[in-house]
């Protein structure tokens, strides 16, 4: 895994936006996997800012969400469809059909999951997957102890995740209990993975993902199997790491991300 540690959350957004923008400059029709939650918001706003100033054309992207809550209609303000409409469809200037979200309002959720896998495949697979990480090590909504080769499916949210996400809802009991999420096997098929984490509350999950064993109890640890996974962390999110060698950006060693690149962690 390639670990990049930068001083602040704002630096995480800038660095990660550079990686995404470089990819889009190479291939305007990039298929982008888009996480929701608070972690990637700074990336999306930085990309939208560059588009607004005229330095970045995002109109040819195709985007796939990682997950969606079961029981929230797409129009519900806390649905991930609504989040992506606010943070991506409109600010990126995309035609709505260019951002796909698992259809968690369908009666047959297994069929919806299967169709979602097929739509990713039909788009040629995901070129660059943006990820956050849950405090329990989840990615997408693959909670501990998801199968490391899981595919898009219906699954239950853990008590920890429902507590963490209660801040987005009026009342804790309004947090849905289930979701449709891409599986860990699905995520591993993305050609490049870019995980961002900010803040001390993510430090333990980041340390388990990077330095712990590959284990279903920390789903993000499966990224150790990915040939091209980059983690961009602020100092606080990196504070649980103990194997320092290679975790710091190496000055002057460009990787195309605009801030000097990083040394390989392994
Ligand atoms: C959410 C999402 C994940 C996200 C994670 C962290 O519930 N399903 O895709 O990465 O949990 O959320 P946040 O970025 O708000 O801390």
PDB file of C-alpha atoms and ligand atoms in Angstrom:
ATOM      1  CA  UNK A   1       0.000   0.000   0.000  1.00  0.00           C
ATOM      2  CA  UNK A   2       1.142   3.498  -0.743  1.00  0.00           C
ATOM      3  CA  UNK A   3       0.723   5.705   2.321  1.00  0.00           C
ATOM      4  CA  UNK A   4       0.739   9.482   2.025  1.00  0.00           C
ATOM      5  CA  UNK A   5       0.647  11.543   5.214  1.00  0.00           C
ATOM      6  CA  UNK A   6      -0.092  15.244   4.905  1.00  0.00           C
ATOM      7  CA  UNK A   7      -0.548  17.820   7.678  1.00  0.00           C
ATOM      8  CA  UNK A   8      -4.255  18.632   7.583  1.00  0.00           C
ATOM      9  CA  UNK A   9      -7.642  17.481   6.339  1.00  0.00           C
ATOM     10  CA  UNK A  10      -7.541  20.268   3.755  1.00  0.00           C
ATOM     11  CA  UNK A  11      -4.254  18.854   2.449  1.00  0.00           C
ATOM     12  CA  UNK A  12      -5.871  15.414   2.153  1.00  0.00           C
ATOM     13  CA  UNK A  13      -8.575  16.901  -0.086  1.00  0.00           C
ATOM     14  CA  UNK A  14      -6.075  18.769  -2.251  1.00  0.00           C
ATOM     15  CA  UNK A  15      -3.738  15.808  -2.645  1.00  0.00           C
ATOM     16  CA  UNK A  16      -6.542  13.380  -3.460  1.00  0.00           C
ATOM     17  CA  UNK A  17      -8.184  15.866  -5.855  1.00  0.00           C
ATOM     18  CA  UNK A  18      -4.826  16.117  -7.666  1.00  0.00           C
ATOM     19  CA  UNK A  19      -4.765  12.331  -8.105  1.00  0.00           C
ATOM     20  CA  UNK A  20      -8.325  12.331  -9.477  1.00  0.00           C
ATOM     21  CA  UNK A  21      -7.742  15.363 -11.710  1.00  0.00           C
ATOM     22  CA  UNK A  22      -4.554  13.830 -13.153  1.00  0.00           C
ATOM     23  CA  UNK A  23      -6.469  10.694 -14.021  1.00  0.00           C
ATOM     24  CA  UNK A  24      -9.275  12.690 -15.669  1.00  0.00           C
ATOM     25  CA  UNK A  25      -6.726  14.713 -17.650  1.00  0.00           C
ATOM     26  CA  UNK A  26      -5.386  11.421 -19.040  1.00  0.00           C
ATOM     27  CA  UNK A  27      -8.843   9.968 -19.652  1.00  0.00           C
ATOM     28  CA  UNK A  28     -11.851  12.328 -19.599  1.00  0.00           C
ATOM     29  CA  UNK A  29     -14.199   9.327 -19.730  1.00  0.00           C
ATOM     30  CA  UNK A  30     -12.822   7.881 -16.483  1.00  0.00           C
ATOM     31  CA  UNK A  31     -15.153   5.594 -14.538  1.00  0.00           C
ATOM     32  CA  UNK A  32     -14.972   6.946 -11.014  1.00  0.00           C
ATOM     33  CA  UNK A  33     -16.127   5.072  -7.917  1.00  0.00           C
ATOM     34  CA  UNK A  34     -17.515   7.601  -5.462  1.00  0.00           C
ATOM     35  CA  UNK A  35     -17.738   7.117  -1.719  1.00  0.00           C
ATOM     36  CA  UNK A  36     -20.221   9.048   0.374  1.00  0.00           C
ATOM     37  CA  UNK A  37     -19.929  10.135   4.003  1.00  0.00           C
ATOM     38  CA  UNK A  38     -17.960  13.147   5.184  1.00  0.00           C
ATOM     39  CA  UNK A  39     -14.445  12.009   4.231  1.00  0.00           C
ATOM     40  CA  UNK A  40     -14.542  12.627   0.458  1.00  0.00           C
ATOM     41  CA  UNK A  41     -16.554  15.876   0.525  1.00  0.00           C
ATOM     42  CA  UNK A  42     -13.422  18.027   0.388  1.00  0.00           C
ATOM     43  CA  UNK A  43     -12.253  16.170  -2.731  1.00  0.00           C
ATOM     44  CA  UNK A  44     -15.563  16.716  -4.500  1.00  0.00           C
ATOM     45  CA  UNK A  45     -15.653  20.405  -3.600  1.00  0.00           C
ATOM     46  CA  UNK A  46     -12.074  20.909  -4.780  1.00  0.00           C
ATOM     47  CA  UNK A  47     -12.848  19.187  -8.097  1.00  0.00           C
ATOM     48  CA  UNK A  48     -15.991  21.303  -8.483  1.00  0.00           C
ATOM     49  CA  UNK A  49     -13.955  24.441  -7.733  1.00  0.00           C
ATOM     50  CA  UNK A  50     -11.486  23.573 -10.482  1.00  0.00           C
ATOM     51  CA  UNK A  51     -14.349  22.957 -12.876  1.00  0.00           C
ATOM     52  CA  UNK A  52     -15.904  26.324 -11.969  1.00  0.00           C
ATOM     53  CA  UNK A  53     -12.631  28.134 -12.639  1.00  0.00           C
ATOM     54  CA  UNK A  54     -12.422  26.373 -15.994  1.00  0.00           C
ATOM     55  CA  UNK A  55      -9.353  24.212 -15.415  1.00  0.00           C
ATOM     56  CA  UNK A  56     -11.119  20.827 -15.288  1.00  0.00           C
ATOM     57  CA  UNK A  57     -13.828  19.265 -17.448  1.00  0.00           C
ATOM     58  CA  UNK A  58     -15.794  16.651 -15.534  1.00  0.00           C
ATOM     59  CA  UNK A  59     -18.693  16.200 -17.951  1.00  0.00           C
ATOM     60  CA  UNK A  60     -17.466  12.915 -19.433  1.00  0.00           C
ATOM     61  CA  UNK A  61     -17.127  11.029 -16.155  1.00  0.00           C
ATOM     62  CA  UNK A  62     -19.235   8.046 -15.278  1.00  0.00           C
ATOM     63  CA  UNK A  63     -19.627   7.550 -11.524  1.00  0.00           C
ATOM     64  CA  UNK A  64     -20.700   4.567  -9.434  1.00  0.00           C
ATOM     65  CA  UNK A  65     -21.685   4.888  -5.793  1.00  0.00           C
ATOM     66  CA  UNK A  66     -20.462   2.332  -3.301  1.00  0.00           C
ATOM     67  CA  UNK A  67     -23.688   1.872  -1.425  1.00  0.00           C
ATOM     68  CA  UNK A  68     -27.195   3.047  -0.554  1.00  0.00           C
ATOM     69  CA  UNK A  69     -29.455   2.780   2.464  1.00  0.00           C
ATOM     70  CA  UNK A  70     -32.401   0.404   2.193  1.00  0.00           C
ATOM     71  CA  UNK A  71     -35.636   2.162   3.045  1.00  0.00           C
ATOM     72  CA  UNK A  72     -34.734   5.695   1.935  1.00  0.00           C
ATOM     73  CA  UNK A  73     -36.194   6.844  -1.377  1.00  0.00           C
ATOM     74  CA  UNK A  74     -33.700   8.559  -3.690  1.00  0.00           C
ATOM     75  CA  UNK A  75     -35.422  11.880  -2.914  1.00  0.00           C
ATOM     76  CA  UNK A  76     -34.832  11.491   0.830  1.00  0.00           C
ATOM     77  CA  UNK A  77     -32.234  14.108   1.781  1.00  0.00           C
ATOM     78  CA  UNK A  78     -30.147  11.529   3.681  1.00  0.00           C
ATOM     79  CA  UNK A  79     -30.112   8.987   0.864  1.00  0.00           C
ATOM     80  CA  UNK A  80     -26.782   8.600  -0.869  1.00  0.00           C
ATOM     81  CA  UNK A  81     -28.537   9.329  -4.169  1.00  0.00           C
ATOM     82  CA  UNK A  82     -29.451  12.772  -2.798  1.00  0.00           C
ATOM     83  CA  UNK A  83     -25.928  13.254  -1.398  1.00  0.00           C
ATOM     84  CA  UNK A  84     -24.421  12.501  -4.797  1.00  0.00           C
ATOM     85  CA  UNK A  85     -26.893  14.784  -6.511  1.00  0.00           C
ATOM     86  CA  UNK A  86     -25.776  17.632  -4.205  1.00  0.00           C
ATOM     87  CA  UNK A  87     -22.036  16.935  -4.192  1.00  0.00           C
ATOM     88  CA  UNK A  88     -21.412  15.528  -7.660  1.00  0.00           C
ATOM     89  CA  UNK A  89     -24.197  15.602 -10.264  1.00  0.00           C
ATOM     90  CA  UNK A  90     -24.880  19.315 -10.069  1.00  0.00           C
ATOM     91  CA  UNK A  91     -21.453  20.743  -9.099  1.00  0.00           C
ATOM     92  CA  UNK A  92     -19.681  18.524 -11.653  1.00  0.00           C
ATOM     93  CA  UNK A  93     -22.161  19.441 -14.397  1.00  0.00           C
ATOM     94  CA  UNK A  94     -23.031  15.809 -15.086  1.00  0.00           C
ATOM     95  CA  UNK A  95     -26.087  14.427 -16.828  1.00  0.00           C
ATOM     96  CA  UNK A  96     -27.980  12.598 -14.029  1.00  0.00           C
ATOM     97  CA  UNK A  97     -27.630   9.190 -15.725  1.00  0.00           C
ATOM     98  CA  UNK A  98     -23.854   9.452 -15.387  1.00  0.00           C
ATOM     99  CA  UNK A  99     -24.013   8.825 -11.634  1.00  0.00           C
ATOM    100  CA  UNK A 100     -25.291   5.383 -10.740  1.00  0.00           C
ATOM    101  CA  UNK A 101     -26.436   4.355  -7.269  1.00  0.00           C
ATOM    102  CA  UNK A 102     -27.569   0.879  -6.154  1.00  0.00           C
ATOM    103  CA  UNK A 103     -31.362   0.818  -6.371  1.00  0.00           C
ATOM    104  CA  UNK A 104     -32.221   0.101  -2.758  1.00  0.00           C
ATOM    105  CA  UNK A 105     -35.872   1.005  -3.216  1.00  0.00           C
ATOM    106  CA  UNK A 106     -36.541  -2.064  -5.388  1.00  0.00           C
ATOM    107  CA  UNK A 107     -38.743  -4.874  -4.068  1.00  0.00           C
ATOM    108  CA  UNK A 108     -36.192  -7.445  -5.212  1.00  0.00           C
ATOM    109  CA  UNK A 109     -32.929  -6.240  -3.692  1.00  0.00           C
ATOM    110  CA  UNK A 110     -30.949  -9.277  -4.789  1.00  0.00           C
ATOM    111  CA  UNK A 111     -31.905  -8.540  -8.365  1.00  0.00           C
ATOM    112  CA  UNK A 112     -30.924  -4.883  -7.867  1.00  0.00           C
ATOM    113  CA  UNK A 113     -27.529  -6.007  -6.522  1.00  0.00           C
ATOM    114  CA  UNK A 114     -26.931  -8.291  -9.475  1.00  0.00           C
ATOM    115  CA  UNK A 115     -27.914  -5.579 -11.943  1.00  0.00           C
ATOM    116  CA  UNK A 116     -25.553  -3.133 -10.238  1.00  0.00           C
ATOM    117  CA  UNK A 117     -22.642  -5.524 -10.687  1.00  0.00           C
ATOM    118  CA  UNK A 118     -23.620  -5.890 -14.339  1.00  0.00           C
ATOM    119  CA  UNK A 119     -23.793  -2.129 -14.878  1.00  0.00           C
ATOM    120  CA  UNK A 120     -20.270  -1.689 -13.469  1.00  0.00           C
ATOM    121  CA  UNK A 121     -19.020  -4.425 -15.782  1.00  0.00           C
ATOM    122  CA  UNK A 122     -20.863  -2.899 -18.762  1.00  0.00           C
ATOM    123  CA  UNK A 123     -19.084   0.415 -18.096  1.00  0.00           C
ATOM    124  CA  UNK A 124     -15.758  -1.396 -18.343  1.00  0.00           C
ATOM    125  CA  UNK A 125     -15.105  -1.573 -14.592  1.00  0.00           C
ATOM    126  CA  UNK A 126     -14.083   1.174 -12.204  1.00  0.00           C
ATOM    127  CA  UNK A 127     -10.862   3.008 -13.048  1.00  0.00           C
ATOM    128  CA  UNK A 128     -10.425   4.884  -9.790  1.00  0.00           C
ATOM    129  CA  UNK A 129     -12.330   4.120  -6.595  1.00  0.00           C
ATOM    130  CA  UNK A 130     -12.483   6.802  -3.903  1.00  0.00           C
ATOM    131  CA  UNK A 131     -13.009   5.348  -0.433  1.00  0.00           C
ATOM    132  CA  UNK A 132     -13.482   6.501   3.123  1.00  0.00           C
ATOM    133  CA  UNK A 133     -13.121   4.196   6.114  1.00  0.00           C
ATOM    134  CA  UNK A 134     -15.496   3.606   9.003  1.00  0.00           C
ATOM    135  CA  UNK A 135     -14.291   3.759  12.604  1.00  0.00           C
ATOM    136  CA  UNK A 136     -14.744  -0.027  12.658  1.00  0.00           C
ATOM    137  CA  UNK A 137     -12.674  -0.479   9.488  1.00  0.00           C
ATOM    138  CA  UNK A 138     -15.575  -0.802   7.058  1.00  0.00           C
ATOM    139  CA  UNK A 139     -15.312   0.290   3.440  1.00  0.00           C
ATOM    140  CA  UNK A 140     -18.517   0.888   1.541  1.00  0.00           C
ATOM    141  CA  UNK A 141     -20.859  -0.703   4.045  1.00  0.00           C
ATOM    142  CA  UNK A 142     -18.835  -3.901   4.312  1.00  0.00           C
ATOM    143  CA  UNK A 143     -18.937  -4.295   8.038  1.00  0.00           C
ATOM    144  CA  UNK A 144     -16.766  -6.588  10.130  1.00  0.00           C
ATOM    145  CA  UNK A 145     -16.850  -9.633   9.348  1.00  0.00           C
ATOM    146  CA  UNK A 146     -17.799  -9.369   5.673  1.00  0.00           C
ATOM    147  CA  UNK A 147     -16.424 -11.963   3.311  1.00  0.00           C
ATOM    148  CA  UNK A 148     -13.238 -10.651   1.765  1.00  0.00           C
ATOM    149  CA  UNK A 149     -14.539 -11.742  -1.638  1.00  0.00           C
ATOM    150  CA  UNK A 150     -18.111 -10.452  -1.186  1.00  0.00           C
ATOM    151  CA  UNK A 151     -20.068  -8.933  -4.059  1.00  0.00           C
ATOM    152  CA  UNK A 152     -22.805  -6.283  -4.153  1.00  0.00           C
ATOM    153  CA  UNK A 153     -25.506  -7.418  -1.743  1.00  0.00           C
ATOM    154  CA  UNK A 154     -27.990  -6.503   0.953  1.00  0.00           C
ATOM    155  CA  UNK A 155     -26.458  -6.416   4.397  1.00  0.00           C
ATOM    156  CA  UNK A 156     -27.104  -5.071   7.879  1.00  0.00           C
ATOM    157  CA  UNK A 157     -25.392  -2.023   9.335  1.00  0.00           C
ATOM    158  CA  UNK A 158     -23.461  -2.599  12.544  1.00  0.00           C
ATOM    159  CA  UNK A 159     -24.477  -0.867  15.754  1.00  0.00           C
ATOM    160  CA  UNK A 160     -21.221   1.109  15.574  1.00  0.00           C
ATOM    161  CA  UNK A 161     -21.979   2.402  12.074  1.00  0.00           C
ATOM    162  CA  UNK A 162     -25.552   3.301  12.973  1.00  0.00           C
ATOM    163  CA  UNK A 163     -24.233   5.272  15.938  1.00  0.00           C
ATOM    164  CA  UNK A 164     -21.543   6.965  13.818  1.00  0.00           C
ATOM    165  CA  UNK A 165     -24.035   7.934  11.120  1.00  0.00           C
ATOM    166  CA  UNK A 166     -26.745   9.129  13.517  1.00  0.00           C
ATOM    167  CA  UNK A 167     -25.236  12.615  13.183  1.00  0.00           C
ATOM    168  CA  UNK A 168     -26.698  12.828   9.671  1.00  0.00           C
ATOM    169  CA  UNK A 169     -30.257  12.068  10.851  1.00  0.00           C
ATOM    170  CA  UNK A 170     -32.760  13.866  13.071  1.00  0.00           C
ATOM    171  CA  UNK A 171     -33.060  10.937  15.489  1.00  0.00           C
ATOM    172  CA  UNK A 172     -30.852   7.862  16.059  1.00  0.00           C
ATOM    173  CA  UNK A 173     -33.784   5.570  15.329  1.00  0.00           C
ATOM    174  CA  UNK A 174     -34.095   7.123  11.858  1.00  0.00           C
ATOM    175  CA  UNK A 175     -30.791   5.580  10.738  1.00  0.00           C
ATOM    176  CA  UNK A 176     -31.643   2.699   8.400  1.00  0.00           C
ATOM    177  CA  UNK A 177     -30.764  -0.807   9.521  1.00  0.00           C
ATOM    178  CA  UNK A 178     -29.807  -2.227   6.110  1.00  0.00           C
ATOM    179  CA  UNK A 179     -28.073  -1.207   2.903  1.00  0.00           C
ATOM    180  CA  UNK A 180     -27.079  -2.325  -0.554  1.00  0.00           C
ATOM    181  CA  UNK A 181     -23.298  -2.177  -0.847  1.00  0.00           C
ATOM    182  CA  UNK A 182     -20.629  -3.133  -3.307  1.00  0.00           C
ATOM    183  CA  UNK A 183     -18.717  -6.077  -1.869  1.00  0.00           C
ATOM    184  CA  UNK A 184     -15.059  -6.223  -0.945  1.00  0.00           C
ATOM    185  CA  UNK A 185     -14.454  -8.404  -3.995  1.00  0.00           C
ATOM    186  CA  UNK A 186     -16.160  -5.766  -6.136  1.00  0.00           C
ATOM    187  CA  UNK A 187     -14.043  -2.968  -4.686  1.00  0.00           C
ATOM    188  CA  UNK A 188     -10.836  -4.953  -5.192  1.00  0.00           C
ATOM    189  CA  UNK A 189     -11.547  -5.049  -8.936  1.00  0.00           C
ATOM    190  CA  UNK A 190     -11.213  -1.263  -9.261  1.00  0.00           C
ATOM    191  CA  UNK A 191      -8.007  -0.546 -11.160  1.00  0.00           C
ATOM    192  CA  UNK A 192      -6.856   1.996  -8.611  1.00  0.00           C
ATOM    193  CA  UNK A 193      -8.064   2.708  -5.075  1.00  0.00           C
ATOM    194  CA  UNK A 194      -7.700   6.014  -3.261  1.00  0.00           C
ATOM    195  CA  UNK A 195      -8.728   5.913   0.407  1.00  0.00           C
ATOM    196  CA  UNK A 196      -8.857   9.123   2.414  1.00  0.00           C
ATOM    197  CA  UNK A 197      -9.068   9.439   6.198  1.00  0.00           C
ATOM    198  CA  UNK A 198      -8.982  12.435   8.458  1.00  0.00           C
ATOM    199  CA  UNK A 199      -9.008  12.838  12.210  1.00  0.00           C
ATOM    200  CA  UNK A 200      -7.969  10.922  15.273  1.00  0.00           C
ATOM    201  CA  UNK A 201     -11.235   8.962  15.372  1.00  0.00           C
ATOM    202  CA  UNK A 202     -10.051   7.042  12.282  1.00  0.00           C
ATOM    203  CA  UNK A 203      -6.553   6.320  13.630  1.00  0.00           C
ATOM    204  CA  UNK A 204      -7.242   2.848  15.037  1.00  0.00           C
ATOM    205  CA  UNK A 205      -9.078   1.678  11.910  1.00  0.00           C
ATOM    206  CA  UNK A 206      -6.315   3.020   9.665  1.00  0.00           C
ATOM    207  CA  UNK A 207      -3.611   1.293  11.734  1.00  0.00           C
ATOM    208  CA  UNK A 208      -5.510  -2.017  11.619  1.00  0.00           C
ATOM    209  CA  UNK A 209      -6.035  -1.696   7.869  1.00  0.00           C
ATOM    210  CA  UNK A 210      -2.400  -0.847   7.095  1.00  0.00           C
ATOM    211  CA  UNK A 211      -0.367  -2.702   9.699  1.00  0.00           C
ATOM    212  CA  UNK A 212      -2.740  -5.380  10.965  1.00  0.00           C
ATOM    213  CA  UNK A 213      -3.301  -8.778   9.445  1.00  0.00           C
ATOM    214  CA  UNK A 214      -5.642  -9.100   6.474  1.00  0.00           C
ATOM    215  CA  UNK A 215      -8.739 -10.082   8.365  1.00  0.00           C
ATOM    216  CA  UNK A 216     -12.510  -9.857   7.981  1.00  0.00           C
ATOM    217  CA  UNK A 217     -12.691  -8.086  11.347  1.00  0.00           C
ATOM    218  CA  UNK A 218     -11.087  -5.078   9.613  1.00  0.00           C
ATOM    219  CA  UNK A 219     -12.602  -5.073   6.103  1.00  0.00           C
ATOM    220  CA  UNK A 220     -10.301  -2.294   4.831  1.00  0.00           C
ATOM    221  CA  UNK A 221      -7.307  -4.581   5.466  1.00  0.00           C
ATOM    222  CA  UNK A 222      -8.289  -6.404   2.272  1.00  0.00           C
ATOM    223  CA  UNK A 223      -6.762  -3.453   0.402  1.00  0.00           C
ATOM    224  CA  UNK A 224      -3.376  -4.965   1.278  1.00  0.00           C
ATOM    225  CA  UNK A 225      -4.157  -7.339  -1.601  1.00  0.00           C
ATOM    226  CA  UNK A 226      -4.781  -4.486  -4.034  1.00  0.00           C
ATOM    227  CA  UNK A 227      -1.864  -3.795  -6.378  1.00  0.00           C
ATOM    228  CA  UNK A 228      -2.523  -0.072  -6.539  1.00  0.00           C
ATOM    229  CA  UNK A 229      -4.026   1.258  -3.318  1.00  0.00           C
ATOM    230  CA  UNK A 230      -3.100   4.710  -2.048  1.00  0.00           C
ATOM    231  CA  UNK A 231      -4.124   5.944   1.403  1.00  0.00           C
ATOM    232  CA  UNK A 232      -4.054   9.703   1.935  1.00  0.00           C
ATOM    233  CA  UNK A 233      -4.115  10.522   5.647  1.00  0.00           C
ATOM    234  CA  UNK A 234      -3.827  13.604   7.747  1.00  0.00           C
ATOM    235  CA  UNK A 235      -1.461  13.504  10.735  1.00  0.00           C
ATOM    236  CA  UNK A 236      -4.266  12.632  13.140  1.00  0.00           C
ATOM    237  CA  UNK A 237      -5.611   9.729  11.093  1.00  0.00           C
ATOM    238  CA  UNK A 238      -2.032   8.443  10.723  1.00  0.00           C
ATOM    239  CA  UNK A 239      -1.261   8.731  14.433  1.00  0.00           C
ATOM    240  CA  UNK A 240      -1.801   5.019  15.139  1.00  0.00           C
ATOM    241  CA  UNK A 241       0.779   3.868  12.581  1.00  0.00           C
ATOM    242  CA  UNK A 242       3.990   2.518  14.018  1.00  0.00           C
ATOM    243  CA  UNK A 243       5.977   1.423  10.958  1.00  0.00           C
ATOM    244  CA  UNK A 244       7.268   4.811   9.917  1.00  0.00           C
ATOM    245  CA  UNK A 245       9.521   3.785   7.076  1.00  0.00           C
ATOM    246  CA  UNK A 246       7.947   4.821   3.820  1.00  0.00           C
ATOM    247  CA  UNK A 247       4.856   6.458   5.274  1.00  0.00           C
ATOM    248  CA  UNK A 248       6.011  10.030   4.680  1.00  0.00           C
ATOM    249  CA  UNK A 249       5.856  11.775   1.318  1.00  0.00           C
ATOM    250  CA  UNK A 250       9.312  11.860  -0.216  1.00  0.00           C
ATOM    251  CA  UNK A 251      10.076  15.449  -1.273  1.00  0.00           C
ATOM    252  CA  UNK A 252      10.640  15.795  -4.979  1.00  0.00           C
ATOM    253  CA  UNK A 253       9.557  12.277  -5.846  1.00  0.00           C
ATOM    254  CA  UNK A 254       6.611  13.121  -8.035  1.00  0.00           C
ATOM    255  CA  UNK A 255       3.871  10.597  -8.605  1.00  0.00           C
ATOM    256  CA  UNK A 256       1.766  12.957 -10.648  1.00  0.00           C
ATOM    257  CA  UNK A 257      -0.270  14.006  -7.622  1.00  0.00           C
ATOM    258  CA  UNK A 258       1.267  17.444  -7.459  1.00  0.00           C
ATOM    259  CA  UNK A 259       2.657  17.331  -3.936  1.00  0.00           C
ATOM    260  CA  UNK A 260       5.767  15.269  -4.252  1.00  0.00           C
ATOM    261  CA  UNK A 261       4.507  11.713  -4.067  1.00  0.00           C
ATOM    262  CA  UNK A 262       5.097   9.113  -1.425  1.00  0.00           C
ATOM    263  CA  UNK A 263       7.451   6.346  -0.574  1.00  0.00           C
ATOM    264  CA  UNK A 264       6.140   2.818  -0.871  1.00  0.00           C
ATOM    265  CA  UNK A 265       5.062   1.353   2.444  1.00  0.00           C
ATOM    266  CA  UNK A 266       5.585  -2.187   1.300  1.00  0.00           C
TER     267      UNK A 266
HETATM  268  C1  LIG B   1     -20.199   5.600   5.626  1.00  0.00           C
HETATM  269  C2  LIG B   1     -20.158   5.082   4.165  1.00  0.00           C
HETATM  270  C3  LIG B   1     -18.744   4.799   3.771  1.00  0.00           C
HETATM  271  C4  LIG B   1     -17.867   5.838   4.404  1.00  0.00           C
HETATM  272  C5  LIG B   1     -17.776   5.590   5.872  1.00  0.00           C
HETATM  273  C6  LIG B   1     -17.081   6.678   6.660  1.00  0.00           C
HETATM  274  O1  LIG B   1     -21.256   5.211   6.332  1.00  0.00           O
HETATM  275  N1  LIG B   1     -20.985   3.995   3.844  1.00  0.00           N
HETATM  276  O2  LIG B   1     -18.641   4.768   2.360  1.00  0.00           O
HETATM  277  O3  LIG B   1     -16.576   5.792   3.855  1.00  0.00           O
HETATM  278  O4  LIG B   1     -19.055   5.292   6.387  1.00  0.00           O
HETATM  279  O5  LIG B   1     -17.918   7.785   6.826  1.00  0.00           O
HETATM  280  P1  LIG B   1     -17.367   9.243   7.113  1.00  0.00           P
HETATM  281  O6  LIG B   1     -16.549   9.614   5.922  1.00  0.00           O
HETATM  282  O7  LIG B   1     -18.571  10.106   7.260  1.00  0.00           O
HETATM  283  O8  LIG B   1     -16.550   9.164   8.366  1.00  0.00           O
END
